[in-house]
Coordinates of C-alpha atoms and ligand atoms in Angstrom, one line a residue:
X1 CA 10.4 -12.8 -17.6
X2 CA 9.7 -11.9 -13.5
X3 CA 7.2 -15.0 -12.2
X4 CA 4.0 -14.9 -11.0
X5 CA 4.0 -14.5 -7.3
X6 CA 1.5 -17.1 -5.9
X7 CA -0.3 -16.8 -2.5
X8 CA -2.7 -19.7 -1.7
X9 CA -5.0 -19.9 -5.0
X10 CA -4.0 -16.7 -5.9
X11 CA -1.9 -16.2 -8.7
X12 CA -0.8 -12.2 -8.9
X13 CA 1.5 -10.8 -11.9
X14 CA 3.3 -8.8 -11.8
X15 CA 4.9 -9.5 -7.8
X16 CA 4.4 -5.9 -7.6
X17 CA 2.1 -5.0 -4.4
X18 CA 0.9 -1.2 -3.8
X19 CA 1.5 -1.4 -0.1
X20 CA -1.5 0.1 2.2
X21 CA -0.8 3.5 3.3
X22 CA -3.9 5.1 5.8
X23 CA -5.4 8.0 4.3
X24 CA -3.9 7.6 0.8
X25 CA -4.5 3.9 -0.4
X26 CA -8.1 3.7 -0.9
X27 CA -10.5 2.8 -3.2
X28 CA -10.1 5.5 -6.1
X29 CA -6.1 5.5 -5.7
X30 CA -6.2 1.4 -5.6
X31 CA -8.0 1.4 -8.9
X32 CA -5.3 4.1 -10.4
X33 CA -2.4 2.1 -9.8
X34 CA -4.6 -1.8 -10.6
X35 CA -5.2 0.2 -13.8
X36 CA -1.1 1.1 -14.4
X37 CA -0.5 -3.0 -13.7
X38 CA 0.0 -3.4 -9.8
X39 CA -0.5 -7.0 -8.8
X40 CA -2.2 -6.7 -5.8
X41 CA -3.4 -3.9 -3.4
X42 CA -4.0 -3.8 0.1
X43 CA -6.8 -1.7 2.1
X44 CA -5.2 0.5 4.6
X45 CA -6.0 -0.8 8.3
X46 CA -9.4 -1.3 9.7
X47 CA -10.2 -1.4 12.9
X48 CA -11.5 -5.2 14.0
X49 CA -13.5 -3.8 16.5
X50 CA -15.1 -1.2 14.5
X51 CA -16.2 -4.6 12.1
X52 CA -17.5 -5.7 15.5
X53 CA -19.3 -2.4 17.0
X54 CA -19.3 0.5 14.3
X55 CA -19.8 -1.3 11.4
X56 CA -21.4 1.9 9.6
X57 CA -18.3 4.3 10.0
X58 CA -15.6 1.8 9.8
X59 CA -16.7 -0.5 6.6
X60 CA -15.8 2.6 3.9
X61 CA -12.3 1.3 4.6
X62 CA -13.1 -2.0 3.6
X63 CA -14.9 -1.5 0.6
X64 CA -13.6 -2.6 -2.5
X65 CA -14.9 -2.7 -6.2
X66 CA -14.0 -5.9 -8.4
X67 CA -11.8 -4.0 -10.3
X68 CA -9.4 -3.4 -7.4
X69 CA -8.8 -7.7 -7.3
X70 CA -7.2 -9.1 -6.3
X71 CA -6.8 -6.9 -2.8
X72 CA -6.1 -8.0 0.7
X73 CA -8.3 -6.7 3.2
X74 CA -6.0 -5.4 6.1
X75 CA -7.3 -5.5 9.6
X76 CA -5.7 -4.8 13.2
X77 CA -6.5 -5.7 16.6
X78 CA -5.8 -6.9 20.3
X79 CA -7.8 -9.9 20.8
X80 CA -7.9 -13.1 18.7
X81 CA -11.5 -14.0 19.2
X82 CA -12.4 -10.3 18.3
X83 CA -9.9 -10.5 15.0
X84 CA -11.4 -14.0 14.2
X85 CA -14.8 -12.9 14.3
X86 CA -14.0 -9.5 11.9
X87 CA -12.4 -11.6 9.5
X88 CA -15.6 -13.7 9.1
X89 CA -17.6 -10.6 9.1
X90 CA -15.4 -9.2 6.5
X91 CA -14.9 -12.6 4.7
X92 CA -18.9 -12.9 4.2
X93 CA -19.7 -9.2 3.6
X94 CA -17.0 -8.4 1.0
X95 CA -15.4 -11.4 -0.2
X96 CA -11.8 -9.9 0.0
X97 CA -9.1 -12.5 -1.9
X98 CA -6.8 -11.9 1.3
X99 CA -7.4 -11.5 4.8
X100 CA -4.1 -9.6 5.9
X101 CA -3.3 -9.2 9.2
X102 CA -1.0 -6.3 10.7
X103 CA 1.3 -6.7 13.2
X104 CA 3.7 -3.4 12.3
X105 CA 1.7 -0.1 12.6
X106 CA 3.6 1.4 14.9
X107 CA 1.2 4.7 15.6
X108 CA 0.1 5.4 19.0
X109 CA -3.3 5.0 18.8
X110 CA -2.6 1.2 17.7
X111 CA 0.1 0.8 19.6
X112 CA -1.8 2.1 23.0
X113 CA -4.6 -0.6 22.1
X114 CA -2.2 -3.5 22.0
X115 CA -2.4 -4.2 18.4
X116 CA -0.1 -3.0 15.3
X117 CA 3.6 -3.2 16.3
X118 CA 2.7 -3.8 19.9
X119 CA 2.4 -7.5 19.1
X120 CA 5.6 -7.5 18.3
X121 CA 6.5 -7.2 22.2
X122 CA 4.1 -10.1 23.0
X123 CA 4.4 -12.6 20.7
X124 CA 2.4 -15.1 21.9
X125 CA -0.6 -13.0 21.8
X126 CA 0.5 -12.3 17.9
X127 CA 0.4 -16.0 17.4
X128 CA -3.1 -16.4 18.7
X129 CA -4.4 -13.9 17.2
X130 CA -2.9 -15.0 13.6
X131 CA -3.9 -18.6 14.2
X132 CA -7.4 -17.6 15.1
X133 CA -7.9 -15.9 12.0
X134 CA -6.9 -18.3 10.0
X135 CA -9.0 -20.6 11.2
X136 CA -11.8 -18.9 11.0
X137 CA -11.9 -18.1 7.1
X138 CA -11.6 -20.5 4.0
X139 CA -9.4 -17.6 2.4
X140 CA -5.9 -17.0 2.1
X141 CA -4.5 -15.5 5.2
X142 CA -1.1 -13.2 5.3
X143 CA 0.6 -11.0 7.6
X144 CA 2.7 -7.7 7.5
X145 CA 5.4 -7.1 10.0
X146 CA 8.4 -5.4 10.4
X147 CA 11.7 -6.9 11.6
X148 CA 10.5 -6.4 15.6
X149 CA 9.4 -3.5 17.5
X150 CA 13.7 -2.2 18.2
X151 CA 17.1 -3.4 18.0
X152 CA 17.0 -5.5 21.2
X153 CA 13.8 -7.1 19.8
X154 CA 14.5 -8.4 16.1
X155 CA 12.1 -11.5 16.0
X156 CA 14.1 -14.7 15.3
X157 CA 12.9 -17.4 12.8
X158 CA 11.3 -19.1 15.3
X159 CA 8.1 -16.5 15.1
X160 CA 7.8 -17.0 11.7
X161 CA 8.1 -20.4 11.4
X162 CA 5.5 -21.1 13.4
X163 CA 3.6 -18.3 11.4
X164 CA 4.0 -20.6 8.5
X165 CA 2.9 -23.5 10.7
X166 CA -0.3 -21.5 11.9
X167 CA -1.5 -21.3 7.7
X168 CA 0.1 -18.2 7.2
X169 CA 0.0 -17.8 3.0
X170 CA 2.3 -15.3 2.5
X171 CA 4.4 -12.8 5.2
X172 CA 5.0 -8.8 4.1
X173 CA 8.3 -7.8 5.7
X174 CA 8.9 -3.8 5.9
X175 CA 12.0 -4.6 6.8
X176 CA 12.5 -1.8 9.8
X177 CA 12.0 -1.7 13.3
X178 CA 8.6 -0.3 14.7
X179 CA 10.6 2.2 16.5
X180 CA 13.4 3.2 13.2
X181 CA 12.0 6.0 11.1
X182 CA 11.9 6.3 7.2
X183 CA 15.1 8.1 6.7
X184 CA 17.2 5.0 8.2
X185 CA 17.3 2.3 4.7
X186 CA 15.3 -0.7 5.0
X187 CA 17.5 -4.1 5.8
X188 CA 17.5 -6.3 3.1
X189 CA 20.0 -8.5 4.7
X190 CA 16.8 -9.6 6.8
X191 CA 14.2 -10.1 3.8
X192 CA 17.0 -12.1 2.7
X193 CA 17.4 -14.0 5.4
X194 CA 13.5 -14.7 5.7
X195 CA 13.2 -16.1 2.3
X196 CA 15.8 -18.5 2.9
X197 CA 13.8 -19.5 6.4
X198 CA 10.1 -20.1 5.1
X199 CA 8.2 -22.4 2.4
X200 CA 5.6 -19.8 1.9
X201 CA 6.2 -16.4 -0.2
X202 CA 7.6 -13.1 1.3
X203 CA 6.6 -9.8 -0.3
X204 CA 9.4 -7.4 0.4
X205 CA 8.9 -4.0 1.2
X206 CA 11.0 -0.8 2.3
X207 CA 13.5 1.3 0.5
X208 CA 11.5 1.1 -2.7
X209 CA 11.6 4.0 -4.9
X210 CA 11.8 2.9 -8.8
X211 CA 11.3 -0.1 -11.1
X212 CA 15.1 -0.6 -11.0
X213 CA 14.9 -0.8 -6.6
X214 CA 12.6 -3.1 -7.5
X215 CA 14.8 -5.4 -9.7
X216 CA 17.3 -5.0 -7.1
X217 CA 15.7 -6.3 -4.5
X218 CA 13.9 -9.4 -5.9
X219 CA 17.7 -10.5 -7.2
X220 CA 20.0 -9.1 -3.8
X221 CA 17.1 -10.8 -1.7
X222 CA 15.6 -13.7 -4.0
X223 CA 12.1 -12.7 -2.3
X224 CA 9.0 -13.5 -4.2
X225 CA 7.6 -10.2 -4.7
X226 CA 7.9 -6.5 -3.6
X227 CA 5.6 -4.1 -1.8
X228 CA 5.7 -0.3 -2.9
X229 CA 4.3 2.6 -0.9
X230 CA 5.6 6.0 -0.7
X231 CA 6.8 5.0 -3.7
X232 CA 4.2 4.5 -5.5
X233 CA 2.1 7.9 -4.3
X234 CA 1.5 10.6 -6.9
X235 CA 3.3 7.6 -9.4
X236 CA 1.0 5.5 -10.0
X237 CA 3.3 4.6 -13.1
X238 CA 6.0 2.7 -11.0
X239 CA 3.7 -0.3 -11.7
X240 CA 3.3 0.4 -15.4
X241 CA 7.1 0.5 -15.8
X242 CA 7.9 -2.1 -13.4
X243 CA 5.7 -5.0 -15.4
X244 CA 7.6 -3.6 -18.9
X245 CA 10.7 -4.1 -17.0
X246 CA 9.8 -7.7 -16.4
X247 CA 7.9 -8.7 -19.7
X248 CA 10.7 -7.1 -22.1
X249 CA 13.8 -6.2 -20.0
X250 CA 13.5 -2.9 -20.4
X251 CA 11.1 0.2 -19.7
X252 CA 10.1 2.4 -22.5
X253 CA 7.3 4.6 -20.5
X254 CA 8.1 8.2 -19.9
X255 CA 5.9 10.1 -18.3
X256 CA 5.4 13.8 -19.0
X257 CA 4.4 16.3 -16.7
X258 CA 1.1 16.8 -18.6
X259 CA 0.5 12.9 -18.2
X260 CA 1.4 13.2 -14.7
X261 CA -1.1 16.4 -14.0
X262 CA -3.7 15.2 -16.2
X263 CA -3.7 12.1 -14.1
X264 CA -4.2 14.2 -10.8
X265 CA -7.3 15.5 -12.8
X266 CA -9.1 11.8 -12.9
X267 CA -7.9 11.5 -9.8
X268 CA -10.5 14.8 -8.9
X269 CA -12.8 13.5 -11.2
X270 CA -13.3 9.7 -9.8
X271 CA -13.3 11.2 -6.1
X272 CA -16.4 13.2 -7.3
X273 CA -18.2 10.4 -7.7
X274 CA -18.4 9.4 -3.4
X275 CA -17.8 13.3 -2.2
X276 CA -18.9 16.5 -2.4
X277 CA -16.5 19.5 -4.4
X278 CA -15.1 20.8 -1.0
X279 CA -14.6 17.5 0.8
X280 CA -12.6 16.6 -2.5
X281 CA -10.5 19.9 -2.7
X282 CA -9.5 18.7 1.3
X283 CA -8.4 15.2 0.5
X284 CA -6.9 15.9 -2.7
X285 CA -4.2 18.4 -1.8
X286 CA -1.8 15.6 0.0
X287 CA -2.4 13.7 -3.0
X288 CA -1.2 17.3 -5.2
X289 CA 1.8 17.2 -3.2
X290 CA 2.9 13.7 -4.3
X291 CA 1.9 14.0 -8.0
X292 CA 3.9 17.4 -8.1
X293 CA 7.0 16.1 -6.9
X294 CA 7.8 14.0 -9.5
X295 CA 7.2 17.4 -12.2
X296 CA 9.6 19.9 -13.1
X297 CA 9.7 23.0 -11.5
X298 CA 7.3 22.2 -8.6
X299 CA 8.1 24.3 -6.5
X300 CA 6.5 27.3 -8.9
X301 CA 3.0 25.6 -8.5
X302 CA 3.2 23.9 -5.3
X303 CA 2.0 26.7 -2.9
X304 CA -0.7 28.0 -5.0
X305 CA -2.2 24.4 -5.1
X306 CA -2.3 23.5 -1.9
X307 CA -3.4 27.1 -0.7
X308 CA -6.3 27.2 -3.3
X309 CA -9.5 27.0 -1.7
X310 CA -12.2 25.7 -3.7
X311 CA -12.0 22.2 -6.0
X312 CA -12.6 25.2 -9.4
X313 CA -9.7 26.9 -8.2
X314 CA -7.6 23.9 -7.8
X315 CA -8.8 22.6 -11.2
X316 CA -8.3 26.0 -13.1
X317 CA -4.3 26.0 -11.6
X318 CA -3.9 22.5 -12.5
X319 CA -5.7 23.2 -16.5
X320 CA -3.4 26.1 -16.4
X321 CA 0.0 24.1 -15.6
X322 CA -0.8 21.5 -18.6
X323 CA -1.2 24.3 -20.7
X324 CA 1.7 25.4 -19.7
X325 CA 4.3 22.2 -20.2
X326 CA 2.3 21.5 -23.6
X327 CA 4.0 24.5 -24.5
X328 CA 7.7 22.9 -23.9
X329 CA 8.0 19.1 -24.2
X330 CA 9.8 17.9 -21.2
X331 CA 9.3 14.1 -20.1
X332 CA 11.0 12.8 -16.4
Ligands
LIG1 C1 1.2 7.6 5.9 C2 1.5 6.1 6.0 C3 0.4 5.3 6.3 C4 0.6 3.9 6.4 N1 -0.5 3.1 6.7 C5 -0.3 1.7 6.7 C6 -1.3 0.9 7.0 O1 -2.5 1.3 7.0 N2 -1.1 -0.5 7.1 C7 0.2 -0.9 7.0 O2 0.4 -2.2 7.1 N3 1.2 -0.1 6.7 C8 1.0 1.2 6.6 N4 2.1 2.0 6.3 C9 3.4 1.4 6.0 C10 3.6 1.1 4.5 O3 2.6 0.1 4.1 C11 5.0 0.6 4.2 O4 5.2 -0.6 4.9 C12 6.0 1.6 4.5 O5 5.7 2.9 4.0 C13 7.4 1.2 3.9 O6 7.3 1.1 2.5 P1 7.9 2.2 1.5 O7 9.3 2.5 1.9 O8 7.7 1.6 0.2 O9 7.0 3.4 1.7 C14 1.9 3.4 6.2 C15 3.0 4.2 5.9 C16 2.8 5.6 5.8 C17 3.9 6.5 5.4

């Protein structure tokens, strides 16, 4: 059996993380995937200075319920005295088990405000703002990063050593530069490496795509647990599998494409409860795509269901489709 991966107090099992992923990771999809058996889950980013000015707008993203725990609260920013103080708000309003901080988003409108990735070309400035967080709160602190911000800028040991030293509990490594894209493979050779630098746990993360990735990369890289994203969208079975791989050896889950459709349904349904039919017929469709890739003969159903235009519509195609595969017996 796989251990428990341990950050601070916390102890998480299975060392399965759903990695955050803006726009997709949020409250209802966290719950899915905590339901199939993920470990942890992360917020996506919030903004520390919406904590400190637009509290309203910006503290849907770091809402949680208690069934999510244990989740890291993700927040980005520029300053250290501004991330400090956000931490603390979030610390006392939410009582998050993780404070994480990220220092890889590598959009532009991070980016362009000196926080994300862009710390990764002023790492002093990174330091500050890391230590000043950790400071501030009486909870577990960690960090997500990538392997620097391009190929003449891979970050030596040296950062994250003295990321450790700071009271850093645990460091994410999505290990890619800020400026590589998806389709060029995560470096494992570097997650290797880290492990063998620092005390505390790394979470690895990148190039993740099934239970047996997953295997792969706890043994080629000895890290102490592994992050999933894109991955782990429209599958929220990866985890489900994953923990049977590691209790028994093996993974006995199939998931038909009922399962998988009928899922996409309670994922309608739950989203019901915070918005309104139409709102839910707009956010759902990216969510469609995912869940449809992993079904048999997508392509037949994929343009009606993103085209459809009201929530009935959507759910009538998607009835229609179970129907459908409950006539044949398929299972991928
Ligand atoms: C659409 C999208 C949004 C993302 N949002 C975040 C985010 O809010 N915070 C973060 O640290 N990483 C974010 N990421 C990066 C993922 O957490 C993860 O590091 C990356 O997708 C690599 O892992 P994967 O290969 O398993 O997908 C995002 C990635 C994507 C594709």
């Amino acid at each position: 059996m796989r251990k428990e991966l341990t950050i601070g107090n916390i102890k998480i099992f299975p060392a399965v993380v759903l990695a955050p992923i803006a726009g997709y990771t949020d409250s209802v999809y966290r719950r899915i995937c905590k339901r199939m058996g993920a470990g942890l889950v992360f917020t996506e980013l919030v903004s520390a200075d919406g904590i400190l000015h637009n509290f309203d707008a910006t503290r849907k993203y770091a809402e949680f319920t208690d069934e999510e725990r244990p989740i890291a609260v993700q927040i980005f920013g520029s300053s250290p005295a501004s991330m400090a103080e956000a931490a603390s708000i979030v610390y006392r309003k939410f009582k998050p088990d993780i404070i994480d901080i990220n220092l890889g988003c590598p959009a532009k409108k991070i980016v362009k405000k000196g926080a994300g990735a862009s710390l990764l070309k002023d790492l002093d400035r990174a330091l500050k703002i890391v230590s000043s967080v950790a400071e501030k709160v009486p909870i577990p602190v960690t960090v997500k990063t990538r392997k620097g911000w391009d190929n003449n800028t891979i970050i030596g040991k040296d950062f994250f050593i003295a990321l450790e030293e700071a009271g850093v509990k645990a460091i994410t490594i999505h290990s890619r530069t800020a400026k590589e894209g998806f389709p060029s493979p995560a470096d494992w050779d570097f997650i290797k490496e880290l492990k063998q630098t620092l005390n505390i746990p790394v979470i690895g993360n990148g190039s993740v795509k099934s239970p047996t990735d997953v295997e792969r990369m706890l043994e080629y890289t000895g890290c102490d647990g592994v992050m999933i994203g894109r991955g782990a969208l429209g599958n929220p079975w990866i985890f489900k599998q994953t923990k049977e791989l590691f209790l028994t050896g093996k993974t006995e889950t199939d998931i038909t494409p009922v399962e998988r459709v009928k899922m996409c349904i309670e994922h309608i349904k739950a989203y019901l409860h915070y918005h309104n039919p139409e709102l839910v017929n707009k956010i759902i469709k990216k969510h469609i795509a995912c869940y449809i890739k992993h079904i048999p003969e997508a392509s037949k159903h994929r343009h009606a269901l993103l085209n459809s235009r009201t929530l009935e519509q959507t759910l009538s195609l998607l009835t229609e489709i179970t129907k459908n595969y409950n006539e044949l017996s398929y299972s991928c």
